[in-house]
Coordinates of N, CA and C in Angstrom, one line a residue:
V1 N 108.9 128.3 60.0 CA 109.0 128.9 58.6 C 108.2 128.1 57.6
P2 N 107.3 128.7 56.9 CA 106.5 127.9 55.9 C 107.3 127.6 54.7
P3 N 106.8 126.6 53.9 CA 107.4 126.3 52.6 C 107.4 127.5 51.7
F4 N 108.4 127.4 50.8 CA 108.5 128.5 49.8 C 108.8 129.9 50.4
S5 N 109.6 129.8 51.5 CA 110.1 131.0 52.1 C 111.5 130.8 52.6
G6 N 112.2 131.8 53.0 CA 113.6 131.7 53.5 C 113.8 132.5 54.7
V7 N 114.9 132.2 55.4 CA 115.3 132.9 56.6 C 116.6 133.8 56.3
W8 N 116.5 135.0 56.6 CA 117.6 135.9 56.4 C 118.3 136.0 57.8
I9 N 119.5 135.7 57.9 CA 120.3 135.7 59.2 C 121.4 136.7 59.0
P10 N 121.4 137.8 59.7 CA 122.4 138.8 59.6 C 123.8 138.3 60.0
A11 N 124.8 138.9 59.5 CA 126.2 138.5 59.9 C 126.4 138.6 61.4
T12 N 127.2 137.7 62.0 CA 127.6 137.7 63.4 C 126.4 137.4 64.3
K13 N 125.2 137.1 63.8 CA 124.0 136.9 64.6 C 124.1 135.4 65.2
P14 N 124.2 135.3 66.5 CA 124.1 133.9 67.1 C 122.7 133.3 66.8
H15 N 122.7 132.1 66.4 CA 121.4 131.5 66.1 C 121.5 130.0 66.1
R16 N 120.4 129.3 66.2 CA 120.3 127.9 66.1 C 119.1 127.6 65.1
V17 N 119.3 126.5 64.3 CA 118.4 126.2 63.3 C 117.9 124.7 63.5
W18 N 116.6 124.5 63.5 CA 116.1 123.2 63.7 C 115.3 122.9 62.4
M19 N 115.6 121.8 61.7 CA 115.0 121.5 60.5 C 114.5 120.0 60.5
P20 N 113.4 119.7 61.1 CA 112.9 118.3 61.1 C 112.3 117.9 59.8
G21 N 112.9 116.9 59.1 CA 112.3 116.3 57.9 C 112.1 117.2 56.8
V22 N 113.0 118.2 56.6 CA 112.9 119.1 55.4 C 114.2 119.2 54.7
S23 N 114.2 119.7 53.5 CA 115.4 120.0 52.8 C 115.5 121.5 52.5
T24 N 116.7 122.0 52.6 CA 116.9 123.4 52.4 C 118.1 123.7 51.6
H25 N 118.3 124.9 51.1 CA 119.5 125.4 50.4 C 120.0 126.6 51.2
S26 N 121.3 126.8 51.3 CA 121.8 127.9 52.1 C 122.7 128.7 51.1
L27 N 122.7 130.0 51.3 CA 123.5 130.9 50.5 C 124.3 131.8 51.5
Y28 N 125.6 131.8 51.4 CA 126.4 132.6 52.3 C 126.9 133.8 51.6
I29 N 126.7 135.0 52.1 CA 126.9 136.3 51.4 C 128.0 137.1 52.2
D30 N 128.9 137.6 51.5 CA 129.9 138.5 52.1 C 129.1 139.7 52.8
A31 N 129.4 139.9 54.0 CA 128.7 140.9 54.8 C 128.8 142.3 54.2
Q32 N 129.9 142.5 53.5 CA 130.2 143.9 52.9 C 129.2 144.1 51.7
V33 N 128.6 143.1 51.1 CA 127.7 143.3 50.0 C 126.3 142.8 50.4
A34 N 126.0 142.6 51.6 CA 124.7 142.1 52.1 C 123.6 143.0 51.6
P35 N 122.6 142.5 50.9 CA 121.5 143.3 50.3 C 120.5 143.8 51.3
R36 N 120.5 143.4 52.6 CA 119.6 143.8 53.6 C 120.3 144.3 54.8
D37 N 119.8 145.4 55.4 CA 120.5 145.9 56.6 C 119.8 145.6 57.9
S38 N 118.8 144.7 57.9 CA 118.1 144.3 59.1 C 119.1 143.7 60.1
E39 N 118.9 144.1 61.4 CA 119.7 143.6 62.5 C 119.1 142.3 63.1
R40 N 117.9 142.0 62.7 CA 117.2 140.8 63.2 C 117.0 139.8 62.1
C41 N 116.8 138.5 62.5 CA 116.5 137.5 61.5 C 115.1 137.8 61.0
E42 N 114.9 137.5 59.7 CA 113.6 137.7 59.0 C 113.3 136.5 58.2
V43 N 112.0 136.2 58.2 CA 111.4 135.2 57.3 C 111.0 136.0 56.0
L44 N 111.6 135.6 54.9 CA 111.3 136.3 53.6 C 110.5 135.5 52.7
Q45 N 109.6 136.1 52.0 CA 108.8 135.5 50.9 C 109.7 135.2 49.7
V46 N 109.8 134.0 49.3 CA 110.6 133.6 48.2 C 109.8 133.5 46.9
S47 N 110.0 134.4 46.0 CA 109.2 134.4 44.8 C 109.7 133.2 43.9
P48 N 108.9 132.8 42.9 CA 109.4 131.8 41.9 C 110.8 132.1 41.3
L49 N 111.0 133.4 41.0 CA 112.2 133.8 40.4 C 113.4 133.6 41.4
T50 N 113.2 134.1 42.6 CA 114.2 134.0 43.6 C 114.5 132.5 43.9
H51 N 113.5 131.7 43.9 CA 113.7 130.2 44.2 C 114.6 129.6 43.1
Q52 N 114.3 129.9 41.9 CA 115.2 129.4 40.8 C 116.6 129.9 40.9
L53 N 116.7 131.2 41.2 CA 118.1 131.8 41.3 C 118.9 131.2 42.4
L54 N 118.2 130.9 43.6 CA 118.9 130.2 44.7 C 119.4 128.8 44.2
L55 N 118.5 128.1 43.6 CA 118.9 126.7 43.1 C 120.1 126.8 42.2
A56 N 120.1 127.8 41.3 CA 121.2 128.0 40.3 C 122.5 128.4 41.0
A57 N 122.3 129.3 42.0 CA 123.5 129.8 42.7 C 124.2 128.7 43.5
C58 N 123.4 127.8 44.0 CA 124.0 126.7 44.8 C 124.7 125.7 43.9
Q59 N 124.6 125.8 42.6 CA 125.3 124.9 41.7 C 126.7 125.6 41.3
L60 N 126.8 126.8 41.6 CA 128.1 127.5 41.2 C 129.3 127.1 42.1
P61 N 130.5 127.1 41.6 CA 131.6 126.8 42.4 C 131.9 127.9 43.4
L62 N 132.6 127.6 44.5 CA 132.8 128.6 45.5 C 133.5 129.8 44.9
L63 N 134.5 129.6 44.1 CA 135.2 130.7 43.4 C 134.6 130.8 42.0
Y64 N 133.4 131.3 41.9 CA 132.8 131.4 40.6 C 133.4 132.6 39.8
E65 N 133.1 132.6 38.6 CA 133.6 133.7 37.7 C 132.9 135.0 38.1
E66 N 133.7 136.1 38.4 CA 133.2 137.4 38.8 C 132.8 138.2 37.6
S67 N 132.5 137.6 36.5 CA 132.1 138.3 35.3 C 131.2 137.4 34.5
G68 N 130.5 137.9 33.5 CA 129.7 137.0 32.7 C 128.4 136.5 33.4
R69 N 128.0 135.3 33.0 CA 126.7 134.8 33.5 C 126.7 134.6 35.0
D70 N 127.8 134.0 35.6 CA 127.8 133.8 37.0 C 127.6 135.0 37.8
A71 N 128.3 136.1 37.5 CA 128.3 137.4 38.2 C 126.9 138.0 38.0
A72 N 126.3 137.9 36.8 CA 125.0 138.4 36.6 C 123.9 137.7 37.4
L73 N 124.1 136.4 37.5 CA 123.1 135.6 38.3 C 123.2 136.0 39.8
I74 N 124.4 136.1 40.3 CA 124.5 136.5 41.7 C 124.0 137.9 41.9
A75 N 124.3 138.8 41.0 CA 123.8 140.2 41.1 C 122.3 140.3 41.2
L76 N 121.7 139.5 40.3 CA 120.2 139.6 40.3 C 119.6 138.9 41.5
L77 N 120.3 137.9 42.0 CA 119.8 137.2 43.2 C 119.9 138.1 44.4
L78 N 121.0 138.9 44.5 CA 121.1 139.8 45.7 C 120.1 140.9 45.6
H79 N 119.8 141.3 44.3 CA 118.8 142.4 44.2 C 117.4 141.8 44.6
E80 N 117.1 140.6 44.2 CA 115.8 140.0 44.6 C 115.7 139.8 46.1
L81 N 116.8 139.4 46.7 CA 116.8 139.2 48.2 C 116.6 140.5 48.9
G82 N 117.2 141.6 48.4 CA 117.0 142.9 49.0 C 115.6 143.4 48.9
A83 N 114.9 143.0 47.8 CA 113.5 143.5 47.6 C 112.5 142.5 48.2
A84 N 112.9 141.4 48.7 CA 111.9 140.4 49.2 C 111.2 140.9 50.4
A85 N 109.9 140.6 50.4 CA 109.0 141.1 51.5 C 109.1 140.2 52.7
P86 N 109.4 140.8 53.9 CA 109.4 140.0 55.1 C 108.0 139.5 55.5
L87 N 108.0 138.3 56.0 CA 106.7 137.8 56.5 C 106.6 137.9 58.0
P88 N 105.4 138.1 58.5 CA 105.2 138.3 59.9 C 105.4 137.1 60.8
M89 N 106.6 136.6 60.9 CA 106.9 135.4 61.6 C 107.7 135.6 62.8
F90 N 107.8 136.8 63.3 CA 108.7 137.1 64.4 C 107.9 137.8 65.5
T91 N 107.9 137.2 66.7 CA 107.2 137.8 67.8 C 108.2 138.0 68.9
P92 N 108.9 139.1 69.0 CA 109.9 139.3 70.0 C 109.4 139.2 71.4
L93 N 110.2 138.7 72.3 CA 109.8 138.5 73.7 C 110.5 139.6 74.5
P94 N 109.8 140.1 75.6 CA 110.4 141.2 76.4 C 111.4 140.7 77.4
Q95 N 112.2 141.6 77.9 CA 113.1 141.2 79.0 C 112.4 141.3 80.4
N96 N 111.4 142.2 80.5 CA 110.7 142.3 81.7 C 110.0 141.0 82.1
S97 N 110.4 140.4 83.3 CA 110.0 139.1 83.6 C 108.5 138.9 83.7
H98 N 107.8 139.9 84.3 CA 106.3 139.8 84.4 C 105.6 139.9 83.1
L99 N 106.1 140.8 82.2 CA 105.5 140.9 80.9 C 105.9 139.6 80.1
A100 N 107.1 139.1 80.2 CA 107.5 137.9 79.5 C 106.6 136.7 79.8
A101 N 106.3 136.6 81.1 CA 105.4 135.5 81.5 C 104.0 135.6 80.8
L102 N 103.5 136.8 80.7 CA 102.2 137.0 80.1 C 102.3 136.6 78.6
C103 N 103.4 137.1 78.0 CA 103.6 136.8 76.6 C 103.7 135.3 76.3
G104 N 104.4 134.6 77.2 CA 104.6 133.1 77.1 C 103.3 132.4 77.2
D105 N 102.4 132.8 78.2 CA 101.1 132.3 78.3 C 100.3 132.5 77.1
F106 N 100.4 133.7 76.6 CA 99.6 134.1 75.4 C 100.0 133.2 74.2
Q107 N 101.3 133.0 74.0 CA 101.7 132.2 72.8 C 101.2 130.8 72.9
R108 N 101.1 130.3 74.1 CA 100.6 128.9 74.2 C 99.1 128.8 73.9
Q109 N 98.3 129.8 74.2 CA 96.9 129.9 73.9 C 96.5 131.3 73.5
P110 N 96.8 131.7 72.3 CA 96.5 133.1 71.9 C 95.0 133.3 71.7
S111 N 94.6 134.6 71.8 CA 93.2 135.0 71.4 C 93.2 136.4 70.8
I112 N 92.6 136.5 69.7 CA 92.5 137.8 69.1 C 91.7 138.8 69.9
R113 N 90.9 138.3 70.9 CA 90.1 139.1 71.7 C 90.8 139.7 72.9
S114 N 92.1 139.3 73.1 CA 92.9 139.8 74.3 C 93.1 141.3 74.1
T115 N 93.0 142.0 75.1 CA 93.1 143.5 75.0 C 94.2 144.1 75.9
P116 N 94.7 145.2 75.5 CA 95.7 145.9 76.4 C 95.1 146.2 77.8
Q117 N 93.8 146.5 77.9 CA 93.3 146.7 79.2 C 93.4 145.5 80.1
Q118 N 93.2 144.3 79.6 CA 93.3 143.1 80.4 C 94.7 142.9 80.8
W119 N 95.7 143.1 79.9 CA 97.1 142.9 80.3 C 97.5 144.0 81.3
A120 N 97.1 145.2 81.1 CA 97.5 146.3 82.0 C 97.0 146.0 83.4
Q121 N 95.7 145.5 83.5 CA 95.2 145.1 84.8 C 96.0 144.0 85.5
K122 N 96.4 143.1 84.7 CA 97.2 142.0 85.3 C 98.6 142.5 85.8
L123 N 99.1 143.6 85.2 CA 100.4 144.1 85.6 C 100.2 145.3 86.6
S124 N 99.0 145.6 86.9 CA 98.6 146.7 87.8 C 99.2 148.0 87.3
K125 N 99.0 148.3 86.0 CA 99.4 149.5 85.3 C 98.2 150.1 84.6
S126 N 98.4 151.4 84.3 CA 97.4 152.0 83.4 C 97.6 151.5 82.0
V127 N 96.6 151.7 81.1 CA 96.7 151.2 79.8 C 97.8 152.0 79.0
R128 N 97.9 153.3 79.3 CA 98.9 154.1 78.7 C 100.3 153.6 79.1
T129 N 100.5 153.4 80.3 CA 101.8 152.9 80.8 C 102.1 151.6 80.2
F130 N 101.1 150.7 80.2 CA 101.3 149.3 79.6 C 101.8 149.4 78.2
N131 N 101.1 150.2 77.4 CA 101.4 150.4 76.0 C 102.8 150.9 75.8
R132 N 103.2 151.8 76.6 CA 104.6 152.3 76.5 C 105.6 151.2 76.8
L133 N 105.3 150.5 77.9 CA 106.2 149.4 78.3 C 106.3 148.3 77.3
F134 N 105.1 147.9 76.7 CA 105.1 146.9 75.7 C 105.9 147.2 74.5
R135 N 105.7 148.4 74.0 CA 106.5 148.9 72.8 C 108.0 149.0 73.1
R136 N 108.3 149.5 74.3 CA 109.7 149.6 74.6 C 110.4 148.2 74.7
E137 N 109.7 147.2 75.3 CA 110.2 145.9 75.5 C 110.3 145.1 74.2
T138 N 109.3 145.2 73.3 CA 109.2 144.4 72.2 C 109.5 145.1 70.8
G139 N 109.4 146.4 70.9 CA 109.6 147.2 69.6 C 108.3 147.2 68.7
M140 N 107.2 146.6 69.3 CA 106.0 146.6 68.5 C 104.8 147.1 69.3
A141 N 103.8 147.5 68.7 CA 102.5 147.8 69.3 C 101.8 146.5 69.7
F142 N 101.1 146.6 70.8 CA 100.5 145.4 71.4 C 99.6 144.7 70.3
C143 N 98.8 145.4 69.6 CA 97.8 144.8 68.6 C 98.6 144.1 67.5
D144 N 99.7 144.7 67.1 CA 100.5 144.1 66.0 C 101.2 142.8 66.5
W145 N 101.7 142.8 67.7 CA 102.3 141.7 68.3 C 101.3 140.5 68.5
R146 N 100.1 140.9 69.0 CA 99.0 139.9 69.2 C 98.7 139.2 67.9
Q147 N 98.5 140.0 66.8 CA 98.2 139.4 65.6 C 99.2 138.4 65.1
Q148 N 100.5 138.8 65.2 CA 101.6 138.0 64.8 C 101.7 136.7 65.6
A149 N 101.4 136.8 66.9 CA 101.4 135.6 67.7 C 100.3 134.7 67.3
C150 N 99.1 135.2 67.1 CA 98.0 134.4 66.6 C 98.3 133.8 65.3
L151 N 98.9 134.5 64.4 CA 99.3 134.0 63.1 C 100.2 132.8 63.2
M152 N 101.3 132.9 64.0 CA 102.2 131.9 64.1 C 101.6 130.6 64.8
Y153 N 100.7 130.9 65.7 CA 100.0 129.7 66.3 C 99.1 129.0 65.3
A154 N 98.4 129.9 64.5 CA 97.6 129.3 63.4 C 98.3 128.4 62.4
M155 N 99.5 128.9 62.0 CA 100.3 128.2 61.1 C 100.7 126.8 61.6
T156 N 101.1 126.8 62.9 CA 101.5 125.6 63.5 C 100.3 124.6 63.6
A157 N 99.1 125.2 64.0 CA 98.0 124.3 64.1 C 97.5 123.8 62.8
L158 N 97.6 124.6 61.7 CA 97.3 124.1 60.4 C 98.2 123.0 59.9
R159 N 99.5 123.2 60.3 CA 100.5 122.1 59.9 C 100.2 120.8 60.6
E160 N 99.6 120.9 61.8 CA 99.3 119.7 62.6 C 98.0 119.0 62.1
G161 N 97.3 119.6 61.1 CA 96.2 119.0 60.5 C 94.8 119.5 61.0
R162 N 94.8 120.6 61.9 CA 93.6 121.1 62.4 C 92.9 121.9 61.2
S163 N 91.6 121.9 61.2 CA 90.9 122.6 60.2 C 90.9 124.1 60.3
V164 N 90.6 124.8 59.2 CA 90.6 126.3 59.3 C 89.5 126.7 60.3
T165 N 88.4 126.1 60.3 CA 87.3 126.5 61.2 C 87.7 126.3 62.6
E166 N 88.3 125.2 62.9 CA 88.8 124.9 64.3 C 89.8 125.9 64.8
V167 N 90.8 126.2 63.9 CA 91.8 127.2 64.3 C 91.2 128.6 64.5
A168 N 90.3 129.0 63.6 CA 89.6 130.3 63.7 C 88.9 130.4 65.0
L169 N 88.1 129.4 65.4 CA 87.3 129.5 66.6 C 88.3 129.4 67.9
S170 N 89.3 128.7 67.8 CA 90.2 128.6 68.9 C 90.9 129.9 69.2
L171 N 91.1 130.8 68.2 CA 91.7 132.1 68.3 C 90.7 133.2 68.7
G172 N 89.4 132.8 68.8 CA 88.4 133.8 69.2 C 87.7 134.5 68.1
Y173 N 87.8 134.0 66.9 CA 87.1 134.6 65.8 C 85.7 134.0 65.8
E174 N 84.7 134.8 65.6 CA 83.3 134.3 65.5 C 83.0 133.6 64.2
Y175 N 83.7 134.0 63.1 CA 83.5 133.4 61.8 C 84.8 133.0 61.2
P176 N 84.9 131.9 60.6 CA 86.2 131.5 59.9 C 86.6 132.5 58.8
A177 N 85.6 133.2 58.2 CA 85.9 134.2 57.1 C 86.7 135.3 57.7
A178 N 86.5 135.7 58.9 CA 87.3 136.8 59.5 C 88.8 136.4 59.7
F179 N 88.9 135.1 60.1 CA 90.3 134.6 60.3 C 91.0 134.5 58.9
T180 N 90.2 134.0 57.9 CA 90.8 133.9 56.6 C 91.2 135.2 56.0
A181 N 90.4 136.3 56.3 CA 90.8 137.6 55.8 C 92.1 138.1 56.5
M182 N 92.2 137.9 57.8 CA 93.5 138.3 58.5 C 94.7 137.5 57.9
F183 N 94.5 136.2 57.8 CA 95.6 135.4 57.3 C 96.0 135.8 55.9
R184 N 95.0 136.1 55.0 CA 95.3 136.5 53.6 C 96.0 137.8 53.6
K185 N 95.6 138.7 54.4 CA 96.2 140.1 54.4 C 97.6 140.0 54.9
A186 N 97.9 139.2 55.9 CA 99.3 139.1 56.4 C 100.2 138.3 55.4
M187 N 99.7 137.2 54.9 CA 100.5 136.2 54.1 C 100.5 136.4 52.6
G188 N 99.4 137.0 52.1 CA 99.2 137.2 50.7 C 98.5 136.0 50.0
Y189 N 98.1 135.0 50.8 CA 97.3 133.9 50.4 C 96.5 133.4 51.5
S190 N 95.5 132.5 51.2 CA 94.6 132.0 52.2 C 95.1 130.9 53.0
P191 N 94.5 130.5 54.1 CA 94.9 129.4 54.9 C 94.8 128.1 54.1
M192 N 93.9 127.9 53.2 CA 93.8 126.8 52.4 C 95.0 126.7 51.4
A193 N 95.5 127.8 50.9 CA 96.7 127.9 50.1 C 97.9 127.5 50.9
F194 N 97.9 127.9 52.1 CA 99.0 127.5 53.0 C 99.0 126.0 53.2
I195 N 97.8 125.4 53.4 CA 97.7 123.9 53.5 C 98.2 123.2 52.3
R196 N 97.9 123.8 51.1 CA 98.4 123.2 49.8 C 99.9 123.3 49.8
Q197 N 100.5 124.4 50.3 CA 102.0 124.5 50.4 C 102.5 123.3 51.2
I198 N 101.9 123.1 52.4 CA 102.4 122.0 53.2 C 102.4 120.7 52.5
N199 N 101.4 120.5 51.6 CA 101.3 119.3 50.9 C 102.2 119.3 49.6
G200 N 103.0 120.3 49.5 CA 104.0 120.3 48.4 C 103.6 121.1 47.2
E201 N 102.5 121.8 47.3 CA 102.0 122.6 46.1 C 102.3 124.1 46.4
P202 N 102.8 124.9 45.4 CA 103.0 126.3 45.6 C 101.7 127.0 45.9
A203 N 101.8 128.0 46.8 CA 100.6 128.8 47.1 C 100.4 129.8 46.0
R204 N 99.2 130.1 45.8 CA 98.8 131.1 44.7 C 98.5 132.4 45.5
A205 N 99.3 133.5 45.0 CA 99.1 134.8 45.6 C 97.7 135.3 45.4
S206 N 97.2 136.1 46.3 CA 95.9 136.7 46.1 C 96.0 137.7 45.0
P207 N 94.9 137.9 44.2 CA 94.9 138.9 43.1 C 94.9 140.3 43.8
P208 N 95.5 141.3 43.1 CA 95.5 142.7 43.7 C 94.1 143.2 43.7

């Protein structure tokens, strides 16, 4: 999960959280008034307004006043959480053991050049059958899943200090500019802005 973002965890969802060397704030919401209906965990983009609302909410007493400023603050925060854009940080894995093995191998060394035809051949299936199987098992089209897996790999590599050019080439892009365009379209800011985030500076959103 990158800086300046948050994780939405639905009620009753079993989960584990690993937070090495970071600080976080948590907000617990009554399931009856949850502002999102997603059944899956989501990584949400936290706007500057939402960030400040979260900080303010964490200062409220557990039994805060249900009228006046406290209630208005919480109401606005719930509205902002409901409107927050999810980030492409989720690559679901299939239950099918053969397909799961291919997905695991891909996540360890992804390539934007990997094709459904190559995967279908490895599974001894037609491309049409493979595409149906992949969507049924993951809930996503292969190309969308491939891009998200590449994006998650790239973010990890950038956090480890690898250069934008090195990451782009390792993913199979001929030019770093193409990788930067993909990253910017998915995240709303460039890889260099993400690196600034890692260093404690807020990312600047791309102009419309």
